[in-house]
PDB file of C-alpha atoms in Angstrom:
ATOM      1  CA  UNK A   1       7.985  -0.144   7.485  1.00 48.00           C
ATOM      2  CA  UNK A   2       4.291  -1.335   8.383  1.00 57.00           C
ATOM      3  CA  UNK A   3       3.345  -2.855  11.547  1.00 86.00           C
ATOM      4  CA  UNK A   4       2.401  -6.071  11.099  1.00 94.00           C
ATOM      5  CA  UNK A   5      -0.998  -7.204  13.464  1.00 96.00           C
ATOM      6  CA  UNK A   6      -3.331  -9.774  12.917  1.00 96.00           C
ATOM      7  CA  UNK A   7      -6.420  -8.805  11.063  1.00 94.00           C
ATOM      8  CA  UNK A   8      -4.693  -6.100   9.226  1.00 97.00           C
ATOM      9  CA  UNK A   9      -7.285  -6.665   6.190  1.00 97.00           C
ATOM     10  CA  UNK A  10     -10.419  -6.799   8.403  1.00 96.00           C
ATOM     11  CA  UNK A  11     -11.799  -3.658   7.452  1.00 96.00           C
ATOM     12  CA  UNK A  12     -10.132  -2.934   4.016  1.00 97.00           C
ATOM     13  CA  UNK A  13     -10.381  -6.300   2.134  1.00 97.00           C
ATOM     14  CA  UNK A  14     -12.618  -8.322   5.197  1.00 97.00           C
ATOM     15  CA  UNK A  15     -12.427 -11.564   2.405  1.00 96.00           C
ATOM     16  CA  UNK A  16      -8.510 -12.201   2.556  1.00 97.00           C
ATOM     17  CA  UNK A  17      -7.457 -14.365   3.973  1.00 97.00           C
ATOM     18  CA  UNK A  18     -10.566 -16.580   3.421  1.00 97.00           C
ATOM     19  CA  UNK A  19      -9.766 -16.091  -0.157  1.00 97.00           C
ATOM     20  CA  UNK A  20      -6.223 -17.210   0.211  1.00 98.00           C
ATOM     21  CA  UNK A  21      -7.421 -20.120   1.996  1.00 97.00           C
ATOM     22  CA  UNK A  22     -10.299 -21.401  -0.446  1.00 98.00           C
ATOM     23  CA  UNK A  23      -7.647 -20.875  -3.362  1.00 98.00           C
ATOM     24  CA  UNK A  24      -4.715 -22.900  -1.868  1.00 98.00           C
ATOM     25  CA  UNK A  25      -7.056 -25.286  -0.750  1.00 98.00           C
ATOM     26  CA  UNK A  26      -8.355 -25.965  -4.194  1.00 98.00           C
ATOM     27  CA  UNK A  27      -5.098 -26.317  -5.487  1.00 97.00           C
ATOM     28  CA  UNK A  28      -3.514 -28.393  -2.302  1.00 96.00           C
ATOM     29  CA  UNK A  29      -6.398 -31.036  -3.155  1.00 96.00           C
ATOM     30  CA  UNK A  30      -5.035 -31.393  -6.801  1.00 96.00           C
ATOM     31  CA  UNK A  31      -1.265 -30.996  -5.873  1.00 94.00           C
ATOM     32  CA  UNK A  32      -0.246 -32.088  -2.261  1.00 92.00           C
ATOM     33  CA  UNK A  33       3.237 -30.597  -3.141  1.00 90.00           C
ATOM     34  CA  UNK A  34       2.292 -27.435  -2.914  1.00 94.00           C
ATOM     35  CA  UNK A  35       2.616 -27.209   0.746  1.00 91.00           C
ATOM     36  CA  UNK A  36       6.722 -27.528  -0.006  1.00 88.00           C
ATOM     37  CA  UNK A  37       6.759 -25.271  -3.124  1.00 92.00           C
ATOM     38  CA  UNK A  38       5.115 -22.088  -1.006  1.00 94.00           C
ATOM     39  CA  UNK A  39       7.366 -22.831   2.170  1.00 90.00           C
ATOM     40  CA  UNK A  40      10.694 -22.792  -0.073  1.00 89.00           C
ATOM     41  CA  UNK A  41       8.687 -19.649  -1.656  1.00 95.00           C
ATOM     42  CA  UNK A  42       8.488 -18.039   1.478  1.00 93.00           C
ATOM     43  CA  UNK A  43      12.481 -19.338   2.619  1.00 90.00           C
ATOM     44  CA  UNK A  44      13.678 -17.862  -0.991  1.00 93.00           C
ATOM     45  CA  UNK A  45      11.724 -14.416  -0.488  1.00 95.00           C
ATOM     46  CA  UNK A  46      12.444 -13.882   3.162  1.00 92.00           C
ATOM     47  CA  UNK A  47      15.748 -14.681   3.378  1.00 91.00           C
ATOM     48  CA  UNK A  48      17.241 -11.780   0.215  1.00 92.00           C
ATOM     49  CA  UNK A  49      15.582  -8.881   1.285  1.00 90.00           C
ATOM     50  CA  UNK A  50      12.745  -9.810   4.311  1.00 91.00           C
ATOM     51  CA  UNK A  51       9.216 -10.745   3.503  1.00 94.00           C
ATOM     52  CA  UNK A  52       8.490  -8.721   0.638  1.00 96.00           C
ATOM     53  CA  UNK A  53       7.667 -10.368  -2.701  1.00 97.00           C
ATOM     54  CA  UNK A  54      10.649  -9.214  -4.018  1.00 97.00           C
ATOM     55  CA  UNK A  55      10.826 -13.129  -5.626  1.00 98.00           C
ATOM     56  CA  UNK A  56       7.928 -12.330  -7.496  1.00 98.00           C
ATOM     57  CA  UNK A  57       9.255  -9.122  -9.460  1.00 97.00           C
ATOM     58  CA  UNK A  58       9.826 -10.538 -13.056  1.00 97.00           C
ATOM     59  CA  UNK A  59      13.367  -9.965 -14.433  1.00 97.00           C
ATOM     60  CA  UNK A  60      13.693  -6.636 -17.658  1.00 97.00           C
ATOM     61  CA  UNK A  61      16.056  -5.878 -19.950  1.00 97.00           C
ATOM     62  CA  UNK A  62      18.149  -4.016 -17.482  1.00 96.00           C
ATOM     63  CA  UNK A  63      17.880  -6.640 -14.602  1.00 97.00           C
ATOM     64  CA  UNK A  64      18.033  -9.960 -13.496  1.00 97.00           C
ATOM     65  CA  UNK A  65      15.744 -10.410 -10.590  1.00 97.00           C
ATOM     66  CA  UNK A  66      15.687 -12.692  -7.672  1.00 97.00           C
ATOM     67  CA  UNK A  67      13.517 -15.022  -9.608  1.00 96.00           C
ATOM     68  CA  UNK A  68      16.144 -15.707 -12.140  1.00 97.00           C
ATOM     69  CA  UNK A  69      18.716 -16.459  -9.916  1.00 96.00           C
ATOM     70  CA  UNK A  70      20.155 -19.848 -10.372  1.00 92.00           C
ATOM     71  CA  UNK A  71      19.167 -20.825  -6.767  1.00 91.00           C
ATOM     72  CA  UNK A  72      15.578 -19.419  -7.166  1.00 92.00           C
ATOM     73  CA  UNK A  73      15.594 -22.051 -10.677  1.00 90.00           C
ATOM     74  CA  UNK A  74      13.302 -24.707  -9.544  1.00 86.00           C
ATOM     75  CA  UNK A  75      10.474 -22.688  -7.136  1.00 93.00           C
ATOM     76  CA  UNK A  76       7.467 -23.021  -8.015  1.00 94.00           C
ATOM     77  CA  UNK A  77       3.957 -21.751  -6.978  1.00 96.00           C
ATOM     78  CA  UNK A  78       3.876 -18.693  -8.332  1.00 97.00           C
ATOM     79  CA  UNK A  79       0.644 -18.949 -10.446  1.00 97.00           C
ATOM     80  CA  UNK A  80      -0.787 -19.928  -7.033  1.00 98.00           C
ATOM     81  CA  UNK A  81       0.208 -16.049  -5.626  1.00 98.00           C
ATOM     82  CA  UNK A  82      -0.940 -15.040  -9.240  1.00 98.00           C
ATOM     83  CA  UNK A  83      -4.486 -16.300  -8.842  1.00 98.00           C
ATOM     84  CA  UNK A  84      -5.146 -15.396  -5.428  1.00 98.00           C
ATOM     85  CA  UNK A  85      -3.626 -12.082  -6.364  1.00 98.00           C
ATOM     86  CA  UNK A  86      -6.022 -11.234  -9.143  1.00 97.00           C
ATOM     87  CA  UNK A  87      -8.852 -12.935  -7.043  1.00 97.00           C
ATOM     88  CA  UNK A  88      -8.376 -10.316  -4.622  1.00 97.00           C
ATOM     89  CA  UNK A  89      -7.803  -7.469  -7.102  1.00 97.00           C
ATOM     90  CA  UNK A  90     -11.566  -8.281  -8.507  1.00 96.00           C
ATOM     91  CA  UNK A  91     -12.985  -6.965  -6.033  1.00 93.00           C
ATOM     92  CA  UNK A  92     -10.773  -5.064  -3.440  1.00 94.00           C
ATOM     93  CA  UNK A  93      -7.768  -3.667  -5.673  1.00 96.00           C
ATOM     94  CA  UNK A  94      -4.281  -2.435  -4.551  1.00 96.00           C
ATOM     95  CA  UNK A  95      -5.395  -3.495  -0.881  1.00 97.00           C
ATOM     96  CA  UNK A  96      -3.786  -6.653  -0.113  1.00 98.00           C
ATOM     97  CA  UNK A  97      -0.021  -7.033  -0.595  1.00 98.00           C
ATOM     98  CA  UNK A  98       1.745 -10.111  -2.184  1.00 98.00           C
ATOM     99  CA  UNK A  99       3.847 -10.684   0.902  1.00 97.00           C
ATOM    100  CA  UNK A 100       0.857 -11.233   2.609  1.00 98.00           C
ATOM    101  CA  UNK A 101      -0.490 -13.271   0.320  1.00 98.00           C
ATOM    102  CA  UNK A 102       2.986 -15.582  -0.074  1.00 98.00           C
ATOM    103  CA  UNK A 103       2.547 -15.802   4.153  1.00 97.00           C
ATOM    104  CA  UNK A 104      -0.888 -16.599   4.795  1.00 98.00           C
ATOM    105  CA  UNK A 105      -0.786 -19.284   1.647  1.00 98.00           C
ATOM    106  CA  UNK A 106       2.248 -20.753   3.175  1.00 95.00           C
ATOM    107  CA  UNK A 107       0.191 -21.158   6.498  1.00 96.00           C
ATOM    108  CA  UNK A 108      -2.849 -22.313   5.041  1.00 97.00           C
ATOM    109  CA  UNK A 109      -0.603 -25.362   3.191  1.00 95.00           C
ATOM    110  CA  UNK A 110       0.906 -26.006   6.484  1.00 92.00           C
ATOM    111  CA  UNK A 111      -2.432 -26.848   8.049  1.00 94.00           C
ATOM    112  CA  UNK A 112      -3.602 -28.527   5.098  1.00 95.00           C
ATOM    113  CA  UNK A 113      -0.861 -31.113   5.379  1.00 91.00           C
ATOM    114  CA  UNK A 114      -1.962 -31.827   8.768  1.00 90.00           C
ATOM    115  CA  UNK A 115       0.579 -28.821  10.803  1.00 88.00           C
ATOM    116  CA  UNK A 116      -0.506 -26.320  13.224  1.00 87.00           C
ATOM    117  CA  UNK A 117      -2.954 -23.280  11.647  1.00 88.00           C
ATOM    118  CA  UNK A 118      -0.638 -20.971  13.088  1.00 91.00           C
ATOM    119  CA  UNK A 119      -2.333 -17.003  13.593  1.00 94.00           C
ATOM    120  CA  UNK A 120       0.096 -14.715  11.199  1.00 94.00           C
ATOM    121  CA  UNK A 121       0.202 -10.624  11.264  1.00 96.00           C
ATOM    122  CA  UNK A 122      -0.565  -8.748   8.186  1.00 97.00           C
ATOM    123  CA  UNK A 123       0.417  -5.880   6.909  1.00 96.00           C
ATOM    124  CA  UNK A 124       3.616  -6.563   4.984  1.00 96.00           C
ATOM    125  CA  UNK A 125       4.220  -4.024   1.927  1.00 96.00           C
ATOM    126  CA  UNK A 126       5.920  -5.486  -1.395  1.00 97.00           C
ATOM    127  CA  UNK A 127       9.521  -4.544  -2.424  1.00 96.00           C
ATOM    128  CA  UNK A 128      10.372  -2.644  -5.186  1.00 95.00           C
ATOM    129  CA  UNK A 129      13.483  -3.970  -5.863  1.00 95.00           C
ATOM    130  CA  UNK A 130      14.925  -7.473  -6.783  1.00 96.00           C
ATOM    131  CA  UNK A 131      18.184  -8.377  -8.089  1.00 96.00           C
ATOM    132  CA  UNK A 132      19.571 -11.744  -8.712  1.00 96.00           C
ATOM    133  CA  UNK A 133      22.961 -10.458  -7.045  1.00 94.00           C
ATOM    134  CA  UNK A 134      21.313 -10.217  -3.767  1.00 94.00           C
ATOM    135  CA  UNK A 135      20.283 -13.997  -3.341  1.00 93.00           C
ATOM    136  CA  UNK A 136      22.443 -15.295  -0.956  1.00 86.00           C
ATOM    137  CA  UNK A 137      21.360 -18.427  -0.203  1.00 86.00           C
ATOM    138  CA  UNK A 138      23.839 -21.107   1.059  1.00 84.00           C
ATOM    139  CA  UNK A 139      23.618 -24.251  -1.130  1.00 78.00           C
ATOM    140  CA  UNK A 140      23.277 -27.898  -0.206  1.00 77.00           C
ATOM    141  CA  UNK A 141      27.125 -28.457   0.042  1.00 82.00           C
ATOM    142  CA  UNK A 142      27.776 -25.263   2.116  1.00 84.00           C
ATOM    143  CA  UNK A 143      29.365 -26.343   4.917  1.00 87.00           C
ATOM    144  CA  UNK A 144      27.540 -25.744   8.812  1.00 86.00           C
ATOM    145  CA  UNK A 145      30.032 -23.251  10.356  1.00 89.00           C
ATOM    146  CA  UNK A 146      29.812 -21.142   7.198  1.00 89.00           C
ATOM    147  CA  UNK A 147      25.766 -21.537   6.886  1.00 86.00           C
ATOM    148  CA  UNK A 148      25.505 -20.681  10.238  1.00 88.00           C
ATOM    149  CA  UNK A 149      27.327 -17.220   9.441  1.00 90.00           C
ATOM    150  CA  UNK A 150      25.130 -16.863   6.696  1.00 88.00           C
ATOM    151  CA  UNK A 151      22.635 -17.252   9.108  1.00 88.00           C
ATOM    152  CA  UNK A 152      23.482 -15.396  11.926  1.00 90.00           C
ATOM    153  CA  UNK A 153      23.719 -12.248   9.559  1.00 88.00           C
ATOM    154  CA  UNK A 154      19.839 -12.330   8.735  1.00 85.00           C
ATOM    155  CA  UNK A 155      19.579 -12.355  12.646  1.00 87.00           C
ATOM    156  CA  UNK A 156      18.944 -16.670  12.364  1.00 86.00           C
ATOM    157  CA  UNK A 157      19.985 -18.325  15.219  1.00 87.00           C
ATOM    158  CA  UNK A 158      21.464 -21.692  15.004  1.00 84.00           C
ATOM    159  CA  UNK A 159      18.252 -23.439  15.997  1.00 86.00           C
ATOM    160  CA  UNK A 160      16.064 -21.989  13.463  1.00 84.00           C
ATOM    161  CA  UNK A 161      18.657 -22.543  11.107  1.00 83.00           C
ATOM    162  CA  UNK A 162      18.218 -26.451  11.726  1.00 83.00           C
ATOM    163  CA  UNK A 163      14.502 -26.021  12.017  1.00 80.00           C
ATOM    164  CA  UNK A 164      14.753 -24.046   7.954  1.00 76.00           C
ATOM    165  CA  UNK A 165      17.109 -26.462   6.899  1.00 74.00           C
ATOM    166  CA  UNK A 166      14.905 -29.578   8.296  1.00 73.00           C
ATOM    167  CA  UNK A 167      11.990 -28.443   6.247  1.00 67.00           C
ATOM    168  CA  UNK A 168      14.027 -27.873   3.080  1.00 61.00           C
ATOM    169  CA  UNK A 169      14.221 -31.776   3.581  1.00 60.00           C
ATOM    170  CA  UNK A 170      10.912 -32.328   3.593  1.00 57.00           C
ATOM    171  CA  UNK A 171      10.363 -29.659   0.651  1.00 54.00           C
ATOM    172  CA  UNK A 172      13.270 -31.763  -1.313  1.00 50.00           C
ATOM    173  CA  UNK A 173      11.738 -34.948  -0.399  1.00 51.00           C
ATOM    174  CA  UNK A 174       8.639 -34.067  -2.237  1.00 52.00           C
ATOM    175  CA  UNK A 175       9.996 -32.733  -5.124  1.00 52.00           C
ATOM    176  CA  UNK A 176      12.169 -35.780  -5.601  1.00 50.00           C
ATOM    177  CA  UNK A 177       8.835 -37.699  -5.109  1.00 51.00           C
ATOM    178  CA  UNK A 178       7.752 -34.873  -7.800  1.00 52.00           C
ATOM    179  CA  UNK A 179      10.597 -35.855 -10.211  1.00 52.00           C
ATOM    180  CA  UNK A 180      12.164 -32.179 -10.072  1.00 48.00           C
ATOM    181  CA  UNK A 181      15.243 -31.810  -8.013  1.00 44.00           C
ATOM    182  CA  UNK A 182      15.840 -28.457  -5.703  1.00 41.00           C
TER     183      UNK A 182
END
């Protein structure tokens, strides 16, 4: 596993995160909503297999992949990750990872929609794997003692629990306002 430190990029691909910024920018001044679609992105990807893409890995013959999974239906963004991705590849290839891309996106939203511009290590590397079995996520009507087991297995405490499952409020309040349901 790499060691995730802030400025992981500076000398390999110096125009990263800038690039993630200009690009989310761009498309958070034609679609405020995006700010909610990459942090349920980012909740969806982390919470299978860690930080590692592994939403992004289309599905084959042989495999359903986290993306198809019937809780993973309605996230969206992922042209977002696709242009910043290829952005990057223009000009630095096979440097900067998705996962990184996915997190410093999600920050960059944040801030645009008036939160903190938060300072987030880089480094992640992308999985290789994705399966549609693996997606555990607890649904809407799950009840609180059984989330919070769910939780506590990915090493969530309670509080952060309440703190995820307040901003999956906010993220279903604007796709309600969006006209697409979670």
């Amino acid at each position: 596993m790499a060691f995730l430190q802030v400025g992981f990029y500076e000398s390999t691909c110096p125009s990263a995160e800038s690039t993630v910024e200009s690009v989310v920018q761009k498309r958070f001044e034609q679609d405020k909503s995006i700010t909610a679609s990459l942090l349920r992105m980012q909740f969806h990807d982390c919470f299978v297999r860690g930080c590692d893409a592994s939403i992004l890995i289309d599905s084959t013959k042989n495999n359903t992949a986290e993306k198809d999974a019937s809780p993973n239906a309605s996230v969206r963004g992922y042209d977002l990750i696709d242009e910043v991705k290829k952005s990057l590849e223009a000009t630095r290839p096979s440097i900067v990872s998705c996962a990184d891309i996915i997190t410093l996106a999600t920050r960059d939203a944040v801030a645009l929609s008036g939160g903190a511009k938060y300072v987030v290590p880089t480094g992640r590397r992308d999985g290789l794997t994705s399966t549609s079995t693996e997606v555990d996520l607890p649904g809407p009507s799950t009840p609180v003692p059984i989330a919070s087991q769910i939780f506590a297995k990915k090493g969530i405490t309670t509080e952060e629990m309440v703190t995820l499952l307040g901003a999956h409020t906010v993220i279903h309040h604007f796709d309600v306002l969006r006209g697409s349901a979670l």
